[in-house]
CSV table of C-alpha atoms in Angstrom, one decimal:
chain,number,residue,atom,x,y,z
U,1,ASP,CA,-63.0,-35.4,34.2
U,2,GLY,CA,-63.6,-37.9,37.0
U,3,GLY,CA,-67.2,-38.6,38.1
U,4,ILE,CA,-70.1,-40.9,38.4
U,5,THR,CA,-72.3,-41.7,35.4
U,6,GLN,CA,-75.7,-43.3,35.4
U,7,SER,CA,-77.4,-44.3,32.3
U,8,PRO,CA,-79.9,-43.9,31.0
U,9,LYS,CA,-81.4,-40.7,32.5
U,10,TYR,CA,-85.0,-42.0,31.8
U,11,LEU,CA,-86.0,-45.6,31.6
U,12,PHE,CA,-89.4,-47.1,30.8
U,13,ARG,CA,-90.3,-50.7,31.3
U,14,LYS,CA,-93.4,-52.9,31.3
U,15,GLU,CA,-94.5,-54.5,34.5
U,16,GLY,CA,-93.1,-58.0,35.0
U,17,GLN,CA,-89.8,-57.2,33.3
U,18,ASN,CA,-86.4,-57.0,35.0
U,19,VAL,CA,-84.4,-53.9,34.3
U,20,THR,CA,-80.8,-53.1,35.1
U,21,LEU,CA,-79.6,-49.6,35.9
U,22,SER,CA,-76.0,-48.7,35.2
U,23,CYS,CA,-73.6,-46.9,37.6
U,24,GLU,CA,-70.0,-46.3,36.7
U,25,GLN,CA,-67.3,-44.3,38.4
U,26,ASN,CA,-63.8,-43.4,37.5
U,27,LEU,CA,-62.9,-41.8,40.8
U,28,ASN,CA,-61.2,-44.9,42.1
U,29,HIS,CA,-63.6,-44.9,45.0
U,30,ASP,CA,-63.9,-48.0,47.1
U,31,ALA,CA,-67.5,-48.0,48.2
U,32,MET,CA,-70.6,-47.6,46.1
U,33,TYR,CA,-74.2,-47.1,47.0
U,34,TRP,CA,-77.7,-47.3,45.5
U,35,TYR,CA,-80.5,-45.2,46.8
U,36,ARG,CA,-84.2,-44.9,45.9
U,37,GLN,CA,-86.1,-41.6,46.1
U,38,ASP,CA,-89.8,-41.3,45.9
U,39,PRO,CA,-91.7,-38.0,45.4
U,40,GLY,CA,-91.4,-35.7,48.4
U,41,GLN,CA,-89.2,-38.2,50.2
U,42,GLY,CA,-85.7,-38.5,51.2
U,43,LEU,CA,-83.3,-41.2,50.0
U,44,ARG,CA,-83.6,-44.8,51.1
U,45,LEU,CA,-80.6,-47.1,50.9
U,46,ILE,CA,-81.1,-50.2,48.7
U,47,TYR,CA,-77.6,-51.8,48.6
U,48,TYR,CA,-74.0,-50.9,49.1
U,49,SER,CA,-70.6,-52.4,48.4
U,50,GLN,CA,-67.3,-51.5,50.0
U,51,ILE,CA,-65.2,-53.9,48.0
U,52,VAL,CA,-65.3,-55.9,44.8
U,53,ASN,CA,-67.3,-59.1,44.9
U,54,ASP,CA,-69.0,-58.1,48.2
U,55,PHE,CA,-72.1,-56.1,49.0
U,56,GLN,CA,-74.7,-55.6,51.7
U,57,LYS,CA,-78.4,-55.0,51.9
U,58,GLY,CA,-79.7,-51.6,52.9
U,59,ASP,CA,-83.0,-50.7,54.3
U,60,ILE,CA,-85.1,-51.7,51.2
U,61,ALA,CA,-83.3,-54.4,49.4
U,62,GLU,CA,-86.3,-56.6,48.6
U,63,GLY,CA,-87.0,-56.9,44.9
U,64,TYR,CA,-83.5,-55.6,44.0
U,65,SER,CA,-80.2,-57.3,43.2
U,66,VAL,CA,-76.7,-55.9,42.6
U,67,SER,CA,-73.2,-57.1,41.5
U,68,ARG,CA,-69.8,-55.7,42.0
U,69,GLU,CA,-67.4,-57.5,39.6
U,70,LYS,CA,-65.3,-54.4,39.0
U,71,LYS,CA,-64.4,-51.5,41.3
U,72,GLU,CA,-65.7,-49.1,38.8
U,73,SER,CA,-69.1,-50.6,38.3
U,74,PHE,CA,-72.1,-51.3,40.5
U,75,PRO,CA,-75.2,-52.2,38.4
U,76,LEU,CA,-78.6,-52.4,40.1
U,77,THR,CA,-81.3,-54.8,38.8
U,78,VAL,CA,-84.9,-54.1,39.6
U,79,THR,CA,-86.6,-57.4,39.4
U,80,SER,CA,-90.3,-58.2,38.8
U,81,ALA,CA,-90.6,-58.9,42.5
U,82,GLN,CA,-90.3,-55.3,43.4
U,83,LYS,CA,-93.8,-54.2,44.0
U,84,ASN,CA,-93.6,-50.5,43.2
U,85,PRO,CA,-90.4,-49.9,41.1
U,86,THR,CA,-91.3,-46.5,39.7
U,87,ALA,CA,-88.9,-44.1,41.4
U,88,PHE,CA,-85.8,-42.0,41.0
U,89,TYR,CA,-82.6,-44.0,41.6
U,90,LEU,CA,-79.3,-42.4,42.7
U,91,CYS,CA,-75.9,-44.0,42.8
U,92,ALA,CA,-73.1,-42.7,45.0
U,93,SER,CA,-69.5,-43.5,45.8
U,94,ILE,CA,-67.1,-42.9,48.7
U,95,PRO,CA,-63.3,-43.0,48.8
U,96,LEU,CA,-62.9,-45.0,52.0
U,97,ARG,CA,-59.4,-43.5,52.5
U,98,ASP,CA,-61.3,-40.3,53.3
U,99,THR,CA,-62.5,-40.8,56.8
U,100,ALA,CA,-65.2,-38.1,56.3
U,101,TYR,CA,-67.2,-40.5,54.2
U,102,GLU,CA,-68.3,-37.8,51.8
U,103,GLN,CA,-70.5,-39.1,49.2
U,104,TYR,CA,-70.3,-38.3,45.5
U,105,PHE,CA,-73.5,-38.7,43.5
U,106,GLY,CA,-74.4,-39.6,40.0
U,107,PRO,CA,-77.1,-37.7,38.1
U,108,GLY,CA,-79.7,-40.4,38.7
U,109,THR,CA,-82.1,-42.5,36.6
U,110,ARG,CA,-85.8,-42.0,36.6
U,111,LEU,CA,-87.4,-45.5,36.2
U,112,THR,CA,-91.1,-45.7,35.1
U,113,VAL,CA,-92.8,-49.1,35.1
U,114,THR,CA,-96.3,-49.3,33.6
T,1,ALA,CA,-75.3,-45.2,65.1
T,2,GLN,CA,-76.1,-41.6,64.4
T,3,THR,CA,-79.6,-40.4,63.8
T,4,VAL,CA,-80.5,-37.0,62.4
T,5,THR,CA,-83.6,-34.9,62.4
T,6,GLN,CA,-84.7,-32.1,60.2
T,7,SER,CA,-87.7,-30.5,61.7
T,8,GLN,CA,-88.6,-28.0,59.0
T,9,PRO,CA,-90.3,-29.6,56.0
T,10,GLU,CA,-90.3,-26.3,54.1
T,11,MET,CA,-88.8,-22.9,54.5
T,12,SER,CA,-89.2,-19.7,52.5
T,13,VAL,CA,-86.9,-16.8,52.0
T,14,GLN,CA,-86.7,-13.7,49.8
T,15,GLU,CA,-83.8,-13.0,47.5
T,16,ALA,CA,-80.9,-11.3,49.3
T,17,GLU,CA,-82.2,-12.3,52.7
T,18,THR,CA,-80.7,-14.9,55.2
T,19,VAL,CA,-82.3,-18.2,56.1
T,20,THR,CA,-81.3,-20.9,58.6
T,21,LEU,CA,-82.1,-24.6,58.1
T,22,SER,CA,-82.0,-26.8,61.2
T,23,CYS,CA,-80.6,-30.2,61.8
T,24,THR,CA,-80.2,-32.0,65.1
T,25,TYR,CA,-78.5,-35.3,65.6
T,26,ASP,CA,-77.7,-37.9,68.1
T,27,THR,CA,-74.5,-39.9,68.3
T,28,SER,CA,-72.3,-41.7,70.7
T,29,GLU,CA,-69.2,-41.3,68.6
T,30,SER,CA,-66.5,-38.9,69.6
T,31,ASP,CA,-65.3,-37.9,66.2
T,32,TYR,CA,-67.5,-37.6,63.1
T,33,TYR,CA,-68.4,-35.5,60.2
T,34,LEU,CA,-71.6,-33.7,59.4
T,35,PHE,CA,-72.8,-32.7,55.9
T,36,TRP,CA,-75.3,-30.6,54.1
T,37,TYR,CA,-76.3,-31.6,50.6
T,38,LYS,CA,-78.7,-29.8,48.3
T,39,GLN,CA,-80.8,-31.3,45.6
T,40,PRO,CA,-82.1,-28.7,43.1
T,41,PRO,CA,-84.9,-29.4,40.5
T,42,SER,CA,-82.3,-31.2,38.3
T,43,ARG,CA,-82.2,-33.8,41.2
T,44,GLN,CA,-78.4,-33.9,41.2
T,45,MET,CA,-77.2,-34.2,44.8
T,46,ILE,CA,-74.5,-31.6,45.5
T,47,LEU,CA,-72.4,-31.2,48.6
T,48,VAL,CA,-72.9,-27.8,50.2
T,49,ILE,CA,-70.6,-27.9,53.2
T,50,ARG,CA,-69.1,-30.3,55.7
T,51,GLN,CA,-68.0,-30.0,59.3
T,52,GLU,CA,-65.6,-32.2,61.3
T,53,ALA,CA,-66.8,-32.6,64.9
T,54,TYR,CA,-63.5,-32.0,66.5
T,55,LYS,CA,-63.0,-28.7,64.8
T,56,GLN,CA,-64.5,-25.9,66.9
T,57,GLN,CA,-64.5,-23.4,64.1
T,58,ASN,CA,-67.7,-23.4,62.1
T,59,ALA,CA,-67.3,-24.3,58.4
T,60,THR,CA,-67.9,-21.7,55.8
T,61,GLU,CA,-68.2,-21.9,52.0
T,62,ASN,CA,-68.9,-18.5,50.4
T,63,ARG,CA,-72.6,-17.6,51.3
T,64,PHE,CA,-73.1,-20.9,53.2
T,65,SER,CA,-72.0,-21.4,56.8
T,66,VAL,CA,-72.9,-23.7,59.6
T,67,ASN,CA,-73.6,-23.1,63.3
T,68,PHE,CA,-72.2,-26.2,64.9
T,69,GLN,CA,-73.1,-26.7,68.5
T,70,LYS,CA,-71.5,-30.0,69.5
T,71,ALA,CA,-72.9,-30.1,73.1
T,72,ALA,CA,-76.4,-29.4,71.9
T,73,LYS,CA,-75.9,-31.7,68.9
T,74,SER,CA,-77.1,-29.1,66.5
T,75,PHE,CA,-75.9,-28.4,63.0
T,76,SER,CA,-77.7,-25.7,61.3
T,77,LEU,CA,-77.0,-24.3,57.8
T,78,LYS,CA,-77.1,-20.5,57.3
T,79,ILE,CA,-77.5,-19.2,53.7
T,80,SER,CA,-76.7,-15.5,53.4
T,81,ASP,CA,-77.7,-13.3,50.5
T,82,SER,CA,-80.1,-15.9,49.2
T,83,GLN,CA,-80.4,-16.4,45.5
T,84,LEU,CA,-83.0,-18.0,43.3
T,85,GLY,CA,-80.6,-20.8,42.5
T,86,ASP,CA,-80.5,-21.7,46.2
T,87,ALA,CA,-84.1,-23.1,45.8
T,88,ALA,CA,-83.7,-26.9,46.4
T,89,MET,CA,-84.2,-29.7,48.9
T,90,TYR,CA,-81.6,-29.6,51.6
T,91,PHE,CA,-80.5,-32.8,53.4
T,92,CYS,CA,-78.5,-33.3,56.5
T,93,PRO,CA,-77.6,-37.0,56.3
T,94,SER,CA,-76.5,-39.4,59.0
T,95,TYR,CA,-72.7,-39.9,58.9
T,96,SER,CA,-72.7,-43.4,60.2
T,97,THR,CA,-75.7,-44.9,58.5
T,98,LEU,CA,-75.6,-42.8,55.4
T,99,THR,CA,-79.3,-42.3,55.6
T,100,PHE,CA,-81.1,-39.2,54.3
T,101,GLY,CA,-84.3,-38.1,55.9
T,102,LYS,CA,-87.1,-36.2,54.1
T,103,GLY,CA,-85.0,-33.0,54.1
T,104,THR,CA,-86.1,-29.3,54.0
T,105,MET,CA,-87.5,-27.7,50.9
T,106,LEU,CA,-86.2,-24.2,50.5
T,107,LEU,CA,-88.3,-21.8,48.5
T,108,VAL,CA,-86.7,-18.5,47.3
T,109,SER,CA,-88.9,-15.7,46.1
T,110,PRO,CA,-87.9,-12.6,44.1
């Protein structure tokens, strides 16, 4: 079955450590997105990529980095520069051939930094 | 760019009743899409329904339907025969900026 996978579901790290969240899709979608969600809040866009080897900052990119070396993969690194990294992270993708821009979401990763 | 507003932070409904969630938007585009997503306690984002602006007929998916008023820039979601499984956060995101506001929390009571 096609879909988006994010691993792991729960991730724990010590303060000061970088951590990379995985996002893989086998839907052959062109664009991929990373969102952050805090309790009781909506989703805030961190980074997005519409093509391999290219990506753009979203609204809250500071303290995060991404890469897009393969169409299927869009890993997010939460660096030690991110002041408050504990949050729920969602990855999404869009087939750009679909002009509706309907997003398909992964199950998310809950990151806890102590 | 398109901006959206969900003015109801929380709504309550009893099982089997009908509830309407509001969403208003502002855009200068002539053709666009509008979506409703739900996020249940599992936190998986699920597409509920989508509407293309040039289609005058309101979209319907089983118990879910929209009231799309293009001139008023309103896109409300009606849930009929509400079920306990409908309890979730509901989001009406911006089509052009792909931003999600704080959403509307729907509570369903037996």
